[in-house]
PDB file of C-alpha atoms in Angstrom:
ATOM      1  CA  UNK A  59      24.817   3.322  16.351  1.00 66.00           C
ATOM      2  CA  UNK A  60      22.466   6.210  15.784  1.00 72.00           C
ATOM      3  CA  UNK A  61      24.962   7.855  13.681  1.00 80.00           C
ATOM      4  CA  UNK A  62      22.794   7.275  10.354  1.00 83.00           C
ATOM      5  CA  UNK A  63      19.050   7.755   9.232  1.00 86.00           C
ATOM      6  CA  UNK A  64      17.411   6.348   6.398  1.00 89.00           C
ATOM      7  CA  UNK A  65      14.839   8.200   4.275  1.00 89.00           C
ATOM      8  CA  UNK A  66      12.197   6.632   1.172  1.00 92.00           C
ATOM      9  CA  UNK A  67      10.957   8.888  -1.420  1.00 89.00           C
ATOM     10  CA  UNK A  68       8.551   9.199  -4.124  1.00 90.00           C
ATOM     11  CA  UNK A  69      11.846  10.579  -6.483  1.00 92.00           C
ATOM     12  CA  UNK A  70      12.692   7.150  -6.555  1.00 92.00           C
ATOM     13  CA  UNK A  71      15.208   7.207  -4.193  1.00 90.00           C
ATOM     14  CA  UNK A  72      16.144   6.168  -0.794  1.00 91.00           C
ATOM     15  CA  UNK A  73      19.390   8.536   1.617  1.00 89.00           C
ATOM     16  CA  UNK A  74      21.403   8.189   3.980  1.00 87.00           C
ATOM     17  CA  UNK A  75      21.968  10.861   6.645  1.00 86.00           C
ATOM     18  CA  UNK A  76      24.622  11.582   8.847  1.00 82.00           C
ATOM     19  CA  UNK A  77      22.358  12.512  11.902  1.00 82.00           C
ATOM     20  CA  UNK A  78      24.510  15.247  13.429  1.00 80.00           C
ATOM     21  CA  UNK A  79      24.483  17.346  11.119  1.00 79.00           C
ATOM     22  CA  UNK A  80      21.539  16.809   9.046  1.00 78.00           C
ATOM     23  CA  UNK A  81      23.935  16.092   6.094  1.00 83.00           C
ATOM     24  CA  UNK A  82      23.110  13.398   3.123  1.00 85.00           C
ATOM     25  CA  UNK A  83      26.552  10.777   2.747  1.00 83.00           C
ATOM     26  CA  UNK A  84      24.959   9.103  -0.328  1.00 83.00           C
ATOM     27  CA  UNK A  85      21.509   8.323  -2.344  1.00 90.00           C
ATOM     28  CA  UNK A  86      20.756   4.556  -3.145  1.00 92.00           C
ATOM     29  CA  UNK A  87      19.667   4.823  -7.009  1.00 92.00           C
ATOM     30  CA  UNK A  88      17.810   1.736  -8.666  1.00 94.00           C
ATOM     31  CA  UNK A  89      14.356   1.948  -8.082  1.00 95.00           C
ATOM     32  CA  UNK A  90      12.209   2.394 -11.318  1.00 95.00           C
ATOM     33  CA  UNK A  91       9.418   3.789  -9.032  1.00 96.00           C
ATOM     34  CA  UNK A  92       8.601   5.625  -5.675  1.00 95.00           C
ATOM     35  CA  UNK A  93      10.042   4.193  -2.429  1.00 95.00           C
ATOM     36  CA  UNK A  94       7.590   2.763  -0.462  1.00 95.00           C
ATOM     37  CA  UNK A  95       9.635   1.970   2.675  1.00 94.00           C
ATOM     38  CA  UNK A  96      12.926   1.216   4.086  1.00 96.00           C
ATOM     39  CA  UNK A  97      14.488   0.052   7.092  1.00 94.00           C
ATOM     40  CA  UNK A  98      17.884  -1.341   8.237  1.00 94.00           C
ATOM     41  CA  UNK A  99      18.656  -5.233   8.872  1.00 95.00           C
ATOM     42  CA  UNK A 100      18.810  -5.924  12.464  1.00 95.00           C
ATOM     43  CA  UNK A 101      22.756  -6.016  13.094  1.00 93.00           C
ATOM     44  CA  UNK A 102      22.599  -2.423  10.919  1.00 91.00           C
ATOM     45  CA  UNK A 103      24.634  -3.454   8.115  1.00 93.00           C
ATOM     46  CA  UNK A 104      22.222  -3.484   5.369  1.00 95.00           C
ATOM     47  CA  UNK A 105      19.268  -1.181   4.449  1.00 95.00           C
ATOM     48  CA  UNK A 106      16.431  -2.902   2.650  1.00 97.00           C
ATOM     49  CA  UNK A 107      14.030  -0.754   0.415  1.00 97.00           C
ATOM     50  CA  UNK A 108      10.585  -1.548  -1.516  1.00 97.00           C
ATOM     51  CA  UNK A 109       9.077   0.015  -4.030  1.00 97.00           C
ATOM     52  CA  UNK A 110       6.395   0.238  -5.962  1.00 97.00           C
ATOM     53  CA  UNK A 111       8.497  -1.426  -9.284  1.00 97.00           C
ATOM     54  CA  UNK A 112       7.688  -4.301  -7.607  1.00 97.00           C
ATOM     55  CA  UNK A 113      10.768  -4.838  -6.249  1.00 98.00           C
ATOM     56  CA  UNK A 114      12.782  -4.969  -2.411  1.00 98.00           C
ATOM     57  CA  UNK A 115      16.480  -4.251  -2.886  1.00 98.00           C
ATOM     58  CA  UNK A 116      19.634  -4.656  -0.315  1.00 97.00           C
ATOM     59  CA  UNK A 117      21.820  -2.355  -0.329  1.00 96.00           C
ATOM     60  CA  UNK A 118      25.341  -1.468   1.511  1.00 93.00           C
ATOM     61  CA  UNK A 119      24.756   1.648   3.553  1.00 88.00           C
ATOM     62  CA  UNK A 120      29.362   2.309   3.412  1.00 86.00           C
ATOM     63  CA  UNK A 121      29.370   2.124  -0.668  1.00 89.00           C
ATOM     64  CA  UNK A 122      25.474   2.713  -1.888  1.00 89.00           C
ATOM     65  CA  UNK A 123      26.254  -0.724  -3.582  1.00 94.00           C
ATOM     66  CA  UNK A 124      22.630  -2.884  -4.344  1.00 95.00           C
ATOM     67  CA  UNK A 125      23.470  -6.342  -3.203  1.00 96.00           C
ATOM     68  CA  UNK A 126      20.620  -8.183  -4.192  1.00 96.00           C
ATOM     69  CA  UNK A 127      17.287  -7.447  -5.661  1.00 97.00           C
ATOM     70  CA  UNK A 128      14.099  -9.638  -4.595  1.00 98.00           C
ATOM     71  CA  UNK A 129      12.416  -9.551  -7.873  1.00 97.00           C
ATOM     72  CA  UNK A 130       9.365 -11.845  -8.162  1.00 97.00           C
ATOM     73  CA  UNK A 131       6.108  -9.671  -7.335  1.00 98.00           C
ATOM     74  CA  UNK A 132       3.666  -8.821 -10.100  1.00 97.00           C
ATOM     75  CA  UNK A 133       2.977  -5.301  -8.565  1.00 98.00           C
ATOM     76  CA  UNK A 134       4.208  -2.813  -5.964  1.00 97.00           C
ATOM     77  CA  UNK A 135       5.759  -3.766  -3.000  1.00 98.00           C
ATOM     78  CA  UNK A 136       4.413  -1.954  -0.240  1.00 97.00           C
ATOM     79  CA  UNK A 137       6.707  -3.113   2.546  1.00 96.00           C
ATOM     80  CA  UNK A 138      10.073  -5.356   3.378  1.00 98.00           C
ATOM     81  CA  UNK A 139      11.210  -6.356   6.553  1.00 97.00           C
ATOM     82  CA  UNK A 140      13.675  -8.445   7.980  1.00 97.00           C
ATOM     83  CA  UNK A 141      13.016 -11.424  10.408  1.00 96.00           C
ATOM     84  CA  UNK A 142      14.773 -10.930  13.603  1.00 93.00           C
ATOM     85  CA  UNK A 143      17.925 -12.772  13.112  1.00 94.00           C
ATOM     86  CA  UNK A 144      18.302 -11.132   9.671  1.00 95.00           C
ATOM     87  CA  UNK A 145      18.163 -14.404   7.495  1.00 95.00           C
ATOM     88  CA  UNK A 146      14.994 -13.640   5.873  1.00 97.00           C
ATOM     89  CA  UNK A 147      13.076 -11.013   4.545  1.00 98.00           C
ATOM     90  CA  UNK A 148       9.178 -10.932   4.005  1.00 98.00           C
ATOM     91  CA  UNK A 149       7.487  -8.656   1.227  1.00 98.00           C
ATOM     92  CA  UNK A 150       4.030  -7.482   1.087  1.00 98.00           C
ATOM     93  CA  UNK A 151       2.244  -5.847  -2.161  1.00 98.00           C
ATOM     94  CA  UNK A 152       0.000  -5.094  -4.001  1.00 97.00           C
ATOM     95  CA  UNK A 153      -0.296  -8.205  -6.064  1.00 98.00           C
ATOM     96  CA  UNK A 154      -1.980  -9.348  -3.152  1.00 97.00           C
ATOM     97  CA  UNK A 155       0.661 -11.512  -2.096  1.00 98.00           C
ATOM     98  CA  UNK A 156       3.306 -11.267   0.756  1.00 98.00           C
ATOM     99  CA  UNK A 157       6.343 -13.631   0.107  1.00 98.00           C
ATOM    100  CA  UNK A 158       9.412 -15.018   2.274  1.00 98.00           C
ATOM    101  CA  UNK A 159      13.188 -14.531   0.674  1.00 98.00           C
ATOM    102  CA  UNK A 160      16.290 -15.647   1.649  1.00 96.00           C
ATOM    103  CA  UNK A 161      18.556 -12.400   2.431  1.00 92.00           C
ATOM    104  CA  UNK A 162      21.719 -13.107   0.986  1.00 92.00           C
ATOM    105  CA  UNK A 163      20.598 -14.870  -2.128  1.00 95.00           C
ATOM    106  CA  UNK A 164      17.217 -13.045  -3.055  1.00 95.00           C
ATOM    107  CA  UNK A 165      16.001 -16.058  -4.093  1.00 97.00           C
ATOM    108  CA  UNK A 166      12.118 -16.379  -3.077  1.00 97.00           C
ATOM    109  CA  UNK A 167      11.444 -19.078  -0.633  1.00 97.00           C
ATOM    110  CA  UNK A 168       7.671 -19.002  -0.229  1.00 97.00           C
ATOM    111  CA  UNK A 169       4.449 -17.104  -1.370  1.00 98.00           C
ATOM    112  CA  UNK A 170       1.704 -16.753   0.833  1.00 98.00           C
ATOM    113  CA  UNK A 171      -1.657 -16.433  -1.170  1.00 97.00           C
ATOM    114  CA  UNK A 172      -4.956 -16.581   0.306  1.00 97.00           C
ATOM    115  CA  UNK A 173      -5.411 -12.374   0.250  1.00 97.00           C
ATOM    116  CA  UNK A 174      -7.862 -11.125  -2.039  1.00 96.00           C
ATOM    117  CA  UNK A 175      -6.876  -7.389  -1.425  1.00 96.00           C
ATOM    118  CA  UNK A 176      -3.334  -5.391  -1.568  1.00 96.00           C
ATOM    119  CA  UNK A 177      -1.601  -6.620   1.545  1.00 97.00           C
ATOM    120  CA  UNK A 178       0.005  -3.438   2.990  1.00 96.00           C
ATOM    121  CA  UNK A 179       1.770  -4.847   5.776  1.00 95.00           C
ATOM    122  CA  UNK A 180       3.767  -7.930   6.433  1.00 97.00           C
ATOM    123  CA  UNK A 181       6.137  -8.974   9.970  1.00 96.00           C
ATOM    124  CA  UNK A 182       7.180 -11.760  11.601  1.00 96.00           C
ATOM    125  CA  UNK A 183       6.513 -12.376  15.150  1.00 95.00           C
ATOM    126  CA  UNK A 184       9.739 -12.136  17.460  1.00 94.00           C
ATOM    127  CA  UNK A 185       9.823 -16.155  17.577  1.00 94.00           C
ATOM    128  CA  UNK A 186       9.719 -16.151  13.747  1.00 94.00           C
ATOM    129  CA  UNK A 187       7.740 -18.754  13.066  1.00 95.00           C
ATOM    130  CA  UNK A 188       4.713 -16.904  12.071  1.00 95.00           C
ATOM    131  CA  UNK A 189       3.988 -14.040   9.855  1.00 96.00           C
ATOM    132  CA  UNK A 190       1.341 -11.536   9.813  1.00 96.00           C
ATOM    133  CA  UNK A 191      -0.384  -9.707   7.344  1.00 97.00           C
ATOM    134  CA  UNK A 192      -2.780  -6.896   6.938  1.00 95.00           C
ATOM    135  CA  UNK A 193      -4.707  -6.063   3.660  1.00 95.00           C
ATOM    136  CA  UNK A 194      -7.351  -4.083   2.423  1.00 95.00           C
ATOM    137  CA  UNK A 195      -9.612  -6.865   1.416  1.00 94.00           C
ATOM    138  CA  UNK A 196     -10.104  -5.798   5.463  1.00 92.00           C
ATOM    139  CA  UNK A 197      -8.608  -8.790   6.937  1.00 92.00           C
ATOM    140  CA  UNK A 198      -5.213  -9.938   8.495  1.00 92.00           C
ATOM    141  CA  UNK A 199      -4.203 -12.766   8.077  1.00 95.00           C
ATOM    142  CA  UNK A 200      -1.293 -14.957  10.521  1.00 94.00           C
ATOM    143  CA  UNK A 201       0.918 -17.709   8.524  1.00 96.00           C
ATOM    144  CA  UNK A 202       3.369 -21.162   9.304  1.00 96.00           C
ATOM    145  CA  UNK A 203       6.691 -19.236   8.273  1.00 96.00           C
ATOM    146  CA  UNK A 204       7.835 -22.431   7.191  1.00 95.00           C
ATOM    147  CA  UNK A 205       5.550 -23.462   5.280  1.00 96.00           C
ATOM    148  CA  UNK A 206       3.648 -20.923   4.243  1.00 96.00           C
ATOM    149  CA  UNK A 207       0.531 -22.341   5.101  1.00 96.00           C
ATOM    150  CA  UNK A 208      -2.421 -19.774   6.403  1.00 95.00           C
ATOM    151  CA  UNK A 209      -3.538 -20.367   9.850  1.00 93.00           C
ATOM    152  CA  UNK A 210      -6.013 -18.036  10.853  1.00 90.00           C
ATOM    153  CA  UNK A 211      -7.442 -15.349   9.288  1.00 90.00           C
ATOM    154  CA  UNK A 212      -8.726 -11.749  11.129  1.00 86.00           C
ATOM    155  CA  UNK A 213     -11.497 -10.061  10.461  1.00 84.00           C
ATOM    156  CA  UNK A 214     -13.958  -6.985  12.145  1.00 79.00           C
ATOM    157  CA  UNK A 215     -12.732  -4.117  10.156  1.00 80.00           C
ATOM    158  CA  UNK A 216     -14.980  -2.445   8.233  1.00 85.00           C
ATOM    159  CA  UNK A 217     -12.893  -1.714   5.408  1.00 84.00           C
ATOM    160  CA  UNK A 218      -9.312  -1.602   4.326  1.00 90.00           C
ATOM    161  CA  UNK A 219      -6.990  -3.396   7.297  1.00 89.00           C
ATOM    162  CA  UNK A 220      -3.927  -0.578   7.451  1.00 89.00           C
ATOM    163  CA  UNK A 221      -1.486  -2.337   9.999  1.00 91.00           C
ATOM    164  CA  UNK A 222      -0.650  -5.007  12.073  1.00 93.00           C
ATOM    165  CA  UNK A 223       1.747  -5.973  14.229  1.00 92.00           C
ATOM    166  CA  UNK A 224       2.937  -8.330  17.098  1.00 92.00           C
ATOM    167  CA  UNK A 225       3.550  -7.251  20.997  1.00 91.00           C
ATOM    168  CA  UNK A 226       7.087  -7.906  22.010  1.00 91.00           C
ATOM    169  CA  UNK A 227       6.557 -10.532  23.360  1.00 90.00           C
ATOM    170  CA  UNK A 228       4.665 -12.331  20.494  1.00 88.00           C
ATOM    171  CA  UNK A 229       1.743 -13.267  22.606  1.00 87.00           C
ATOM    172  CA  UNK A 230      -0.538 -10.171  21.060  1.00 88.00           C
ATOM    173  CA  UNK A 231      -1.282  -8.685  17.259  1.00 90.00           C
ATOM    174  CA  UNK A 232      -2.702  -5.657  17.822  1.00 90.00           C
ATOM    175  CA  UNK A 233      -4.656  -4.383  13.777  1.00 91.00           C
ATOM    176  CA  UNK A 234      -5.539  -0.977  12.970  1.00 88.00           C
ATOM    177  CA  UNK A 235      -8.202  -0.414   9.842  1.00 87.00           C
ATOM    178  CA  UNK A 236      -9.712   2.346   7.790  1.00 88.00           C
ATOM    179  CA  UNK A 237     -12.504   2.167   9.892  1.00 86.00           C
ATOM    180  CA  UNK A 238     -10.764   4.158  12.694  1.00 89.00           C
ATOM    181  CA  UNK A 239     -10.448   1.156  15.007  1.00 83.00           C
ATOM    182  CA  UNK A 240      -8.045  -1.106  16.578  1.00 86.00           C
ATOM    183  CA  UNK A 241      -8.202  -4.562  17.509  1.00 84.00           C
ATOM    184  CA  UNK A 242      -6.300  -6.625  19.565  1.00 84.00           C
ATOM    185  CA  UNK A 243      -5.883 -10.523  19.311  1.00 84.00           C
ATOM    186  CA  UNK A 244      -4.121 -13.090  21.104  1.00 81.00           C
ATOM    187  CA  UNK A 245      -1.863 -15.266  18.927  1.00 76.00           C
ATOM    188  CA  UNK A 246      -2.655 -18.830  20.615  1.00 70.00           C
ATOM    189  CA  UNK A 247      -3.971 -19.860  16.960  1.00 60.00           C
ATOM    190  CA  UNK A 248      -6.084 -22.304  19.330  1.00 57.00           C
ATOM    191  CA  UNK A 249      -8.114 -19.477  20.986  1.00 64.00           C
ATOM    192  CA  UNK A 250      -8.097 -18.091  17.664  1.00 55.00           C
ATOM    193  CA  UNK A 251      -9.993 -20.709  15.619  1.00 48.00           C
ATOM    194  CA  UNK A 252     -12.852 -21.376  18.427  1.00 46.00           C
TER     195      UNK A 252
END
């Protein structure tokens, strides 16, 4: 509603903001580590952070409550987002996995190895069905959401692989890299492999 920001921070903590006035309603305390990132679920009812404790946490933005904590990565986790519908969440870290959790349970559904680098970045494309990763063994990689099986894997970037993301319209990944470039793919896996 635009009424609220979110902000991560390296004191451990993530805030929320009441926008009009620039005033903080409440900090979200149970990190062991910096904040990494943070974003709201998509019906804005939820805020999901990750940190580098190697855990993502849900939280209720009305009572600063921690729902559930997605505890299962072996180091930082550099990013959590929510699929489109809000049923699942995907991880990325530094333990050079990304992995695929069930929202309202935190239990972990699937782990997506195949990385040989921190992943940074993790998303799923608009359909859901895939997922995409970027990592700094300077590849991306695009999975089977349901199975977790890796279909294709990017590479070009000299270096580290800092982003990566799908157009809206889930027919593009577009993947930045250290190496001051950006790339765009189509994501017809077909066209892909050849």
């Amino acid at each position: 509603d635009g009424q609220q920001i979110v902000t991560a921070s390296w004191d451990m903590t993530a805030k929320v903001w009441r926008t009009e006035i620039g005033y903080e309603l409440a900090p979200l305390i149970g990190h062991d580590s910096r904040v990494e990132r943070i974003t709201y679920s998509p019906d804005g009812k939820r805020i999901l952070t990750a940190s580098l404790d190697g855990t993502a946490k849900v939280w209720d933005p009305e009572t600063t409550q921690e729902i559930v904590s997605l505890i299962g990565h072996k180091d930082g986790v550099m990013t959590a987002v929510y699929s489109l519908d809000g049923q699942w969440i995907v991880t990325a870290s530094m333990d050079t996995t990304a992995k695929i959790w069930d929202r309202k349970t935190g239990q972990e559904i699937i782990t997506l190895i195949g990385h040989k680098g921190e992943i940074v970045t993790a998303t799923f494309s608009p359909d859901q069905q895939r997922i995409l990763t970027a990592s700094y063994d300077g590849t991306a990689k695009v999975w089977d959401a349901e199975t977790g099986q890796e279909l294709v894997t990017l590479a070009g970037h000299i270096g580290e692989v800092t982003s990566a993301s799908y157009s809206p319209n889930g027919q593009r990944v577009v993947i930045s890299g250290a190496d001051q470039t950006a790339r765009m793919y189509t994501t017809d896996i077909n066209e892909l492999l050849q």
